[in-house]
Short mmCIF file of C-alpha atoms in Angstrom, two decimals:
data_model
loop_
_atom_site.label_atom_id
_atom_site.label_comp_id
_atom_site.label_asym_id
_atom_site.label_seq_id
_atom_site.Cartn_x
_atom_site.Cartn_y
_atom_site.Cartn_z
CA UNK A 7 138.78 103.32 92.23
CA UNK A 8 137.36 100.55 90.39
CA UNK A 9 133.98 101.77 87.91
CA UNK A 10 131.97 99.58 86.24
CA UNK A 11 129.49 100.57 83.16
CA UNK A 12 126.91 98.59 81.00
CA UNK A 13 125.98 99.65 77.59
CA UNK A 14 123.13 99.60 76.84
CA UNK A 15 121.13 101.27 79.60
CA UNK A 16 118.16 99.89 77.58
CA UNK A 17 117.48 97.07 75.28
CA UNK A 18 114.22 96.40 73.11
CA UNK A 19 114.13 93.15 70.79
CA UNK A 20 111.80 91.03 69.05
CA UNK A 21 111.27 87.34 70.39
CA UNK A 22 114.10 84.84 69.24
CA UNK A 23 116.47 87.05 68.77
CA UNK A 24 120.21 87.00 70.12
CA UNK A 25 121.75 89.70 71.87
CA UNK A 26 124.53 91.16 73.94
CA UNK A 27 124.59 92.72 76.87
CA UNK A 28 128.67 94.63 77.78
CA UNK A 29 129.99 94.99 80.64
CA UNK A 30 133.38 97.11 81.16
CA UNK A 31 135.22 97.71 84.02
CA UNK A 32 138.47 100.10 84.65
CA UNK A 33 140.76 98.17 86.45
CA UNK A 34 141.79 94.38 85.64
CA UNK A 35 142.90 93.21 89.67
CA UNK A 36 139.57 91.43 90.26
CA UNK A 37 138.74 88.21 91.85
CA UNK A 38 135.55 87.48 89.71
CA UNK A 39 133.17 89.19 87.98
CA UNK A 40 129.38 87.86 87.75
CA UNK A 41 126.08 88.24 86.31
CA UNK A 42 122.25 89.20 87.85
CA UNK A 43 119.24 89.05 86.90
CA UNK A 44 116.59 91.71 89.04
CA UNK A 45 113.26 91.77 87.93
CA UNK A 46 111.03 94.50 89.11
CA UNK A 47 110.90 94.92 93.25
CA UNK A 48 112.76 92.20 93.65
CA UNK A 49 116.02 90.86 94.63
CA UNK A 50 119.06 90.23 92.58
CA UNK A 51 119.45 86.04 91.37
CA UNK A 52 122.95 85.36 90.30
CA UNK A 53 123.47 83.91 86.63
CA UNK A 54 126.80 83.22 86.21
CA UNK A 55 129.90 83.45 87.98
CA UNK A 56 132.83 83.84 85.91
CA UNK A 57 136.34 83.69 88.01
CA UNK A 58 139.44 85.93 87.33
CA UNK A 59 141.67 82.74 85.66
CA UNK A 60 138.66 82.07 82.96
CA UNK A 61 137.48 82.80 79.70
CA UNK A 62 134.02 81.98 79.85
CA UNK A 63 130.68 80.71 81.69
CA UNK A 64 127.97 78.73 79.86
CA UNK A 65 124.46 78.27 81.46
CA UNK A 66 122.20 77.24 79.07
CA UNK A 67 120.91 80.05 76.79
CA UNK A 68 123.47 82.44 78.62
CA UNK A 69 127.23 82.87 77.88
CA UNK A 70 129.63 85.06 79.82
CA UNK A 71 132.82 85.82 78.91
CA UNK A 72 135.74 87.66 80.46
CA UNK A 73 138.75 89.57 78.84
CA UNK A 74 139.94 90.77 82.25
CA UNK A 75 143.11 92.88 80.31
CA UNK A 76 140.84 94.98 78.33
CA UNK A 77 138.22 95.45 81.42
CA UNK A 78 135.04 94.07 79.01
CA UNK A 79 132.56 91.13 79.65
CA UNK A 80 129.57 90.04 77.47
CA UNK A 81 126.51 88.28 78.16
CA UNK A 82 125.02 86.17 74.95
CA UNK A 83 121.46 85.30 75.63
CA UNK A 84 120.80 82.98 72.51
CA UNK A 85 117.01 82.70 71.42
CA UNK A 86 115.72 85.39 73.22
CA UNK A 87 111.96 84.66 75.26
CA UNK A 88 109.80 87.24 76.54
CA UNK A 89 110.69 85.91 80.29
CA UNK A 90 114.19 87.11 80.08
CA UNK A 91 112.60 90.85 79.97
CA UNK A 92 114.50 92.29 83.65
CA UNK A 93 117.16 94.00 84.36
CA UNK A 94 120.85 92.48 83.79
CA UNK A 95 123.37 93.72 86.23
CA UNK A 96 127.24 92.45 86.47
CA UNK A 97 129.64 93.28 89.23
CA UNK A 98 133.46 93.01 90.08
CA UNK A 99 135.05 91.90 93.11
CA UNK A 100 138.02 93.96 93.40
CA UNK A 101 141.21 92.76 94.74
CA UNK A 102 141.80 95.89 97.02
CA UNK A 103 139.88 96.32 100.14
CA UNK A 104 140.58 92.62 101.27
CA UNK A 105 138.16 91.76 98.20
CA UNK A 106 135.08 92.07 100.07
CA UNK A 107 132.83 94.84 98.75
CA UNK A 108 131.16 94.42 95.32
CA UNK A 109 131.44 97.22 92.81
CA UNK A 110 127.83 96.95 90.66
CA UNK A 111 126.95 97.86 87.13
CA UNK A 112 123.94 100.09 86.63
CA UNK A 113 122.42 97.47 84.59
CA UNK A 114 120.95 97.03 81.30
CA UNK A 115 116.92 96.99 81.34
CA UNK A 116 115.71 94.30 78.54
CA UNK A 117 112.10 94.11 76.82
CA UNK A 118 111.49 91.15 74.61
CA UNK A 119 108.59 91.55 72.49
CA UNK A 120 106.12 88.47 72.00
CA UNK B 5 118.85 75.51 97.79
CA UNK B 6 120.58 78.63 98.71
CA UNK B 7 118.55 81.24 100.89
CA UNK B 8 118.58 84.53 101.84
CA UNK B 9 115.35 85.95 104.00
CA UNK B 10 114.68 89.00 104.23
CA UNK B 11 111.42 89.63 107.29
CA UNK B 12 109.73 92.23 105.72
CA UNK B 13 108.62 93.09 102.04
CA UNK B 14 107.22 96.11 102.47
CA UNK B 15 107.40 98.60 105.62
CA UNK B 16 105.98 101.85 105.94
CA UNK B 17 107.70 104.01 109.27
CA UNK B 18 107.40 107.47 110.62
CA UNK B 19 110.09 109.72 110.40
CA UNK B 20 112.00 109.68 114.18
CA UNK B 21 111.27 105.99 114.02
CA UNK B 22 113.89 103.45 114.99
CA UNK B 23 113.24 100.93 112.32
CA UNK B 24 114.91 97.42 112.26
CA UNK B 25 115.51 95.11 108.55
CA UNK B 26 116.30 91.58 109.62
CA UNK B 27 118.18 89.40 107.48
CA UNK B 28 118.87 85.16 107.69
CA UNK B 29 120.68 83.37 105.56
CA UNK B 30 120.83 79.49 105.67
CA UNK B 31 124.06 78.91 103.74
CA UNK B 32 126.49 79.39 107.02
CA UNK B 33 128.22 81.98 104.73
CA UNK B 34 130.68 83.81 106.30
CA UNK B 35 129.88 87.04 104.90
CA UNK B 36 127.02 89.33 104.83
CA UNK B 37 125.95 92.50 103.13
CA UNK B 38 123.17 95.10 103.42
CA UNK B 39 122.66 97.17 99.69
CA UNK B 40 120.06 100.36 99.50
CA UNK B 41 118.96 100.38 95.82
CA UNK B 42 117.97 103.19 94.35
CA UNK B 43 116.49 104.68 90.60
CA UNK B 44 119.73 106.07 89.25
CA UNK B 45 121.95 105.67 92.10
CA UNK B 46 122.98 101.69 91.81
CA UNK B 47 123.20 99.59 94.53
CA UNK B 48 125.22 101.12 97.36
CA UNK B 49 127.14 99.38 100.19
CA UNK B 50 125.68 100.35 103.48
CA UNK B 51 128.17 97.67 105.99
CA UNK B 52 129.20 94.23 105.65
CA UNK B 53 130.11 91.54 107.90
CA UNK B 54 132.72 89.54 107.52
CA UNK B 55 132.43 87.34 111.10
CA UNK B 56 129.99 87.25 114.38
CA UNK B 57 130.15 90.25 115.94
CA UNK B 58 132.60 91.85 113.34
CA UNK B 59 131.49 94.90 111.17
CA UNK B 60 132.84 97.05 108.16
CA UNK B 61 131.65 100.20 107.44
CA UNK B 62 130.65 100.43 103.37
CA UNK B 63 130.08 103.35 101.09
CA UNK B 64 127.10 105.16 102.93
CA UNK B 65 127.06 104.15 106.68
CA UNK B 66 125.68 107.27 107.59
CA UNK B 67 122.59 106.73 109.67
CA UNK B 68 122.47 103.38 109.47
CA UNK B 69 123.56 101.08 112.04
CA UNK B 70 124.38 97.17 112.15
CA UNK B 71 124.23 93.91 114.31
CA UNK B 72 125.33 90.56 113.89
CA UNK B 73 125.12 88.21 116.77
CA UNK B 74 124.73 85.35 115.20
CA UNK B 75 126.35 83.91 111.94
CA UNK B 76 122.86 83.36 110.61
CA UNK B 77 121.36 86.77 110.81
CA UNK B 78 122.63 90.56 110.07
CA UNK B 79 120.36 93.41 111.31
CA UNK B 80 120.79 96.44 109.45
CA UNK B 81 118.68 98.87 112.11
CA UNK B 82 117.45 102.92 111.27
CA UNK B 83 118.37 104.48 114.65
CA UNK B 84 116.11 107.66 113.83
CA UNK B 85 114.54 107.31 110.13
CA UNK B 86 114.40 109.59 107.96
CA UNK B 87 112.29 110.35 104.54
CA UNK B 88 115.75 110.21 102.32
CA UNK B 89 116.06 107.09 103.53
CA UNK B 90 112.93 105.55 102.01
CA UNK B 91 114.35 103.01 99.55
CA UNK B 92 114.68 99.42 98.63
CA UNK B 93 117.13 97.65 101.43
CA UNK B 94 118.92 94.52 99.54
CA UNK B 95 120.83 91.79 102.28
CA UNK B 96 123.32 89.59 100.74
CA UNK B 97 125.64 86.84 101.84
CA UNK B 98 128.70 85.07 100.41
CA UNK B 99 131.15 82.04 101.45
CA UNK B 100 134.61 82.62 102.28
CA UNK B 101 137.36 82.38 99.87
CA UNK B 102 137.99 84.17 96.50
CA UNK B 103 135.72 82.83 94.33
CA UNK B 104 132.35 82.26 95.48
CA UNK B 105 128.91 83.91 94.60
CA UNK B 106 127.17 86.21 96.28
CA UNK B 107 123.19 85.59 97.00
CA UNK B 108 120.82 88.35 97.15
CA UNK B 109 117.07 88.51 99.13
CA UNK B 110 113.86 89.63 98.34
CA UNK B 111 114.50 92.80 99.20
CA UNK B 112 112.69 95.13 101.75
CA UNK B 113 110.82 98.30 100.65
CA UNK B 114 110.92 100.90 103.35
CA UNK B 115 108.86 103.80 102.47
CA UNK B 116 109.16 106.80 105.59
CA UNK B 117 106.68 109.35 106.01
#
């Protein structure tokens, strides 16, 4: 059964930095994997998509990649702003089960600091 | 630009209620989804749809009921609510195919007392 983890559960950094947020996932037969953003009591808004046959997704200050054989994915948010404090969530669409359920991160909660 | 509705924000029932969660998306997507979110737990398949009419049961079905009548709209209805099912309720629709995203609502707060 496919799992999927984020490290860190929690992420506190100065304004301007860059970071990474990790994604891993235990079993490589996916369709996609993508990126969310949830801020508090509210819904999930996709950031990037990144499909199965790619390396990477670039969306302005964000970067996903995808190394589907060792289960890992990274999100680079370059020059860090206090608005991009939420909640970062990736999920996996799993080849089994005709592909159509989602299997979610728990997400990693980000504070940047004015 | 992509949209997902979901009716109601914020909804506070009695327990023994029937409570219905309406959801319309304007993307003629194929697929839809209803999520319960909750502090520790993740986001949690409740059903999905993949056609009019058609239904798949998800992770936790258990209580929860579904209707889809039109390709629009997915109904995610409480037949009898209960308090452990106070949580945030997340609809979600996607396009056919392999590789398209998945779009997410507000997101409904259902609080049962």
């Amino acid at each position: 059964k496919q799992e999927v983890t984020q490290i860190p559960a929690a992420l506190s950094v100065p304004e301007g930095e860059n970071l990474v947020l990790n994604c891993s996932f235990t079993d490589s037969a996916i369709y996609n994997l993508q990126w969310f953003r949830q801020d508090p009591g509210k819904g999930l808004t996709s950031l990037l998509l990144i499909q199965s046959s790619q390396r990477e997704q670039t969306s302005g200050r964000l970067n996903a990649s995808l190394d589907k054989s060792s289960g890992r994915s990274t999100l680079y948010i370059a020059a860090s702003q206090p608005g991009d404090s939420a909640t970062y969530l990736c999920a996996v669409r799993p080849v089994d089960n005709y592909g159509q359920n989602f299997v979610f991160g728990p997400g990693t909660r980000l504070s940047v600091l004015p | 630009d992509v949209k997902v509705t979901q009716s109601s924000r914020y909804l506070v029932k009695r327990t023994g209620e029937k409570v219905f969660l309406e959801c319309v998306q304007d993307m003629d997507h194929e697929n839809m989804f209803w999520y319960r979110q909750d502090p520790g737990l993740g986001l949690r398949l409740i059903y999905f749809s993949y056609d009019v009419k058609m239904k798949e049961k998800g992770d936790i079905p258990e209580g929860y009921s579904v209707s889809r009548e039109k390709k629009e709209r997915f109904s995610l209805i409480l037949e009898s609510a209960s308090t452990n099912q106070t949580s945030m309720y997340l609809c979600a629709s996607r396009g056919g195919g392999s590789g398209n995203t998945i779009y997410f609502g507000e997101g409904s707060w259902l609080t049962v007392v």
